[in-house]
């Protein structure tokens, strides 16, 4: 019932920069010092700091009758902007976009449709036109996509031995975070990031450096334009955006473009076969309802989609983290 109180406490603390101020100070600070540094009322700040302490995001110590606050390790690692494992941008996207869509969850369940129109006044006829309704929104979405692969990208990329696949295409590769994990895990591969033209432009400008010579870009619409030939196609968090029909359409196009002996790697959060969990994935599936045309699926459901497109020898691997891997092969003729 009150889970949202916790989310909003984390959102507000990050947005105000509480954890950044404490990181920068390099010493414990009082509520007065923090409220001044973040430009907020003393009373409000004191209550926020108390809640963060209860959530074990802040440590407290007494100093001559004053309470001093410092970040817990978890807060320093995940909630500060500058940390290499920062979730700051994801938290902002949750706060400013996803939370607003979830306001209409009841309507989404009633209608079985996403709630972009109600939440943002934009038609969701073209899903990614709605998501990318401005350059600013697109960058925020790309930052959301980017952060998680610093935390669990290596697990999904090494779930199977992908070293036999030298030419890799990351379809809907977005900011290139998973492509970078791939080139560092497999020194002999090259990765082409295929994405919509404006995403490719932004990714080139802000996310992937030219020094990264094993990563290149290809712009296009994966439902319409020719796909580059490759030994392996990565589809990370792509199929969960779309209906079964659209998924089979896309997988069939991939099957045609794929070199014989090649494969497709799906990176998705897998539901248990009996639907009993994991809770995070069950909640993500509701998130897909309020935000997209898709859903989260079980390994068997993904296997059925892959088989319908022609892929064989389908295996899945649970990583124990949020995202898992499913691999399907195209037989050598
Ligand atoms: N694979 C990335 C990851 O896991 O971080 C991004 C996943 S994001 C949910 C979906 C990606 O698919 C976005 O980068 C989006 O721009 C891209 N995309 C959506 N529709 C597309 C289309 N028709 N053609 C090419 N890319 C598309």
Coordinates of N, CA, C and O and ligand atoms in Angstrom, one line a residue, residues 126-128 131-132 138 141-142 144-149 170-178 194-197 199-200 218-225 227 234-238 240-242 246 250 267 288 292 323, ligand 1:
X126 N 2.4 5.3 -32.9 CA 3.7 4.9 -33.2 C 4.5 5.0 -31.8 O 4.8 6.1 -31.3
X127 N 4.7 3.8 -31.2 CA 5.2 3.7 -29.9 C 6.5 4.6 -29.6 O 6.5 5.4 -28.7
X128 N 7.4 4.4 -30.5 CA 8.7 5.1 -30.3 C 8.6 6.6 -30.7 O 9.4 7.4 -30.1
X131 N 7.4 7.8 -27.3 CA 8.5 7.7 -26.3 C 9.6 8.8 -26.5 O 10.1 9.4 -25.6
X132 N 9.8 9.1 -27.8 CA 10.8 10.1 -28.2 C 10.1 11.4 -28.7 O 10.5 11.9 -29.7
X138 N 14.1 11.7 -25.5 CA 14.9 10.6 -26.1 C 16.2 10.4 -25.3 O 16.5 9.2 -25.0
X141 N 15.5 8.7 -22.1 CA 15.2 7.2 -22.3 C 16.5 6.5 -22.5 O 16.7 5.4 -22.0
X142 N 17.4 7.1 -23.3 CA 18.6 6.4 -23.6 C 19.5 6.3 -22.4 O 20.2 5.3 -22.2
X144 N 18.3 6.0 -19.4 CA 17.6 4.9 -18.7 C 18.1 3.5 -19.1 O 18.5 2.6 -18.4
X145 N 18.1 3.4 -20.5 CA 18.5 2.1 -21.1 C 20.0 1.8 -20.8 O 20.4 0.7 -20.5
X146 N 20.8 2.9 -20.7 CA 22.3 2.7 -20.6 C 22.7 2.2 -19.2 O 23.6 1.3 -19.2
X147 N 22.1 2.6 -18.2 CA 22.7 2.4 -16.8 C 22.7 0.9 -16.4 O 23.7 0.5 -15.8
X148 N 21.7 0.2 -16.7 CA 21.6 -1.2 -16.1 C 22.7 -2.1 -16.6 O 23.2 -3.0 -15.9
X149 N 23.2 -1.8 -17.9 CA 24.2 -2.8 -18.4 C 25.6 -2.6 -17.8 O 26.4 -3.5 -17.9
X170 N 23.6 -5.6 -32.9 CA 22.7 -5.3 -31.8 C 21.5 -4.5 -32.3 O 21.6 -3.3 -32.5
X171 N 20.4 -5.2 -32.5 CA 19.2 -4.6 -33.0 C 18.5 -3.8 -31.9 O 18.2 -4.3 -30.9
X172 N 18.3 -2.5 -32.2 CA 17.7 -1.6 -31.1 C 18.8 -1.4 -30.1 O 18.5 -1.4 -28.9
X173 N 20.0 -1.3 -30.5 CA 21.2 -1.2 -29.6 C 21.3 0.0 -28.8 O 22.1 0.2 -27.9
X174 N 20.5 1.1 -29.2 CA 20.3 2.3 -28.4 C 21.7 3.0 -28.1 O 22.4 3.3 -29.0
X175 N 22.0 3.1 -26.8 CA 23.2 3.9 -26.4 C 24.5 3.1 -26.5 O 25.6 3.6 -26.3
X176 N 24.4 1.8 -26.9 CA 25.6 1.0 -27.1 C 26.2 0.4 -25.8 O 27.3 -0.2 -25.8
X177 N 25.5 0.5 -24.7 CA 26.0 0.0 -23.4 C 26.3 -1.5 -23.5 O 27.3 -2.0 -23.0
X178 N 25.3 -2.2 -24.1 CA 25.5 -3.7 -24.2 C 26.6 -4.1 -25.2 O 27.3 -5.0 -25.1
X194 N 22.2 -1.3 -34.6 CA 21.2 -0.9 -35.5 C 20.1 -0.2 -34.7 O 19.6 -0.8 -33.8
X195 N 19.7 1.0 -35.1 CA 18.6 1.7 -34.4 C 18.1 2.8 -35.3 O 18.5 3.0 -36.4
X196 N 17.0 3.4 -34.8 CA 16.3 4.5 -35.6 C 17.3 5.6 -35.8 O 18.2 5.9 -35.0
X197 N 17.2 6.4 -36.9 CA 18.2 7.4 -37.3 C 18.5 8.4 -36.2 O 19.6 8.7 -35.9
X199 N 18.2 8.0 -33.0 CA 18.8 7.4 -31.9 C 20.3 7.2 -32.2 O 21.2 7.4 -31.4
X200 N 20.6 6.8 -33.4 CA 22.0 6.6 -33.9 C 22.7 7.9 -33.8 O 23.9 8.0 -33.3
X218 N 24.4 1.5 -37.8 CA 23.6 1.3 -39.0 C 22.2 1.9 -38.6 O 21.6 1.4 -37.7
X219 N 21.8 2.9 -39.4 CA 20.5 3.4 -39.0 C 19.3 2.9 -39.9 O 19.5 2.6 -41.0
X220 N 18.2 2.7 -39.3 CA 17.1 2.2 -40.0 C 15.9 1.8 -39.1 O 16.0 1.9 -37.9
X221 N 14.9 1.2 -39.8 CA 13.7 0.7 -39.1 C 13.7 -0.8 -39.2 O 13.7 -1.3 -40.3
X222 N 13.9 -1.5 -38.0 CA 14.0 -2.9 -38.1 C 12.8 -3.7 -38.6 O 12.9 -4.9 -38.9
X223 N 11.7 -3.0 -38.7 CA 10.5 -3.6 -39.3 C 10.4 -3.5 -40.8 O 9.6 -4.1 -41.4
X224 N 11.2 -2.5 -41.3 CA 11.0 -2.1 -42.7 C 12.2 -2.2 -43.6 O 12.2 -2.7 -44.7
X225 N 13.4 -1.8 -43.0 CA 14.6 -1.7 -43.8 C 15.4 -3.0 -43.8 O 15.2 -3.8 -42.9
X227 N 18.1 -5.6 -43.0 CA 18.9 -5.8 -41.9 C 20.3 -6.2 -42.3 O 20.5 -7.0 -43.2
X234 N 21.7 -9.5 -31.5 CA 21.3 -9.4 -30.1 C 20.0 -8.5 -30.1 O 19.9 -7.5 -30.8
X235 N 19.0 -9.0 -29.4 CA 17.8 -8.3 -29.2 C 17.6 -8.1 -27.6 O 17.1 -9.0 -27.0
X236 N 18.1 -7.0 -27.1 CA 18.0 -6.8 -25.7 C 16.8 -5.9 -25.4 O 16.8 -4.7 -25.8
X237 N 15.9 -6.4 -24.6 CA 14.7 -5.6 -24.2 C 14.0 -5.1 -25.4 O 13.5 -3.9 -25.4
X238 N 13.9 -5.8 -26.5 CA 13.2 -5.4 -27.7 C 11.9 -6.1 -27.8 O 10.8 -5.5 -27.8
X240 N 10.0 -7.5 -25.6 CA 9.0 -7.1 -24.6 C 8.2 -5.9 -24.9 O 7.2 -5.6 -24.2
X241 N 8.7 -5.1 -25.9 CA 7.9 -3.9 -26.3 C 6.7 -4.2 -27.2 O 5.9 -3.4 -27.5
X242 N 6.7 -5.5 -27.8 CA 5.8 -5.7 -28.9 C 4.9 -6.9 -28.7 O 5.2 -7.8 -27.9
X246 N 4.0 -9.0 -33.9 CA 5.2 -8.1 -34.3 C 6.5 -8.8 -34.0 O 7.5 -8.6 -34.8
X250 N 9.4 -9.6 -36.7 CA 10.8 -9.1 -36.6 C 11.8 -10.3 -36.6 O 12.8 -10.3 -37.3
X267 N 17.7 -10.9 -24.8 CA 18.1 -10.5 -23.4 C 16.8 -9.9 -22.9 O 16.3 -8.9 -23.3
X288 N 5.1 -2.8 -18.9 CA 5.0 -2.9 -20.3 C 3.6 -2.5 -20.8 O 3.4 -1.9 -21.8
X292 N 3.9 0.3 -23.2 CA 4.3 -0.2 -24.6 C 3.1 -1.0 -25.2 O 2.0 -1.0 -24.7
X323 N 18.0 -9.6 -15.6 CA 17.9 -10.0 -17.0 C 18.5 -11.3 -17.3 O 19.6 -11.7 -16.7
Ligands
LIG1 N1 18.6 -2.8 -26.5 C1 18.7 -1.6 -25.6 C2 18.9 -2.0 -24.2 O1 18.5 -3.1 -23.8 O2 19.4 -1.2 -23.4 C3 17.5 -0.7 -25.8 C4 16.2 -1.3 -25.6 S1 14.8 -0.1 -25.8 C5 13.6 -0.8 -24.9 C6 14.3 -0.4 -27.5 C7 15.2 0.1 -28.6 O3 14.7 -0.3 -29.8 C8 15.4 1.6 -28.6 O4 16.7 1.9 -28.7 C9 14.6 2.0 -29.8 O5 15.1 3.2 -30.4 C10 14.8 0.8 -30.7 N2 13.7 0.7 -31.7 C11 12.4 0.8 -31.5 N3 11.8 0.6 -32.7 C12 12.7 0.4 -33.6 C13 12.6 0.2 -35.1 N4 11.5 0.2 -35.7 N5 13.8 0.1 -35.7 C14 15.0 0.2 -35.1 N6 15.1 0.3 -33.7 C15 14.0 0.5 -33.0

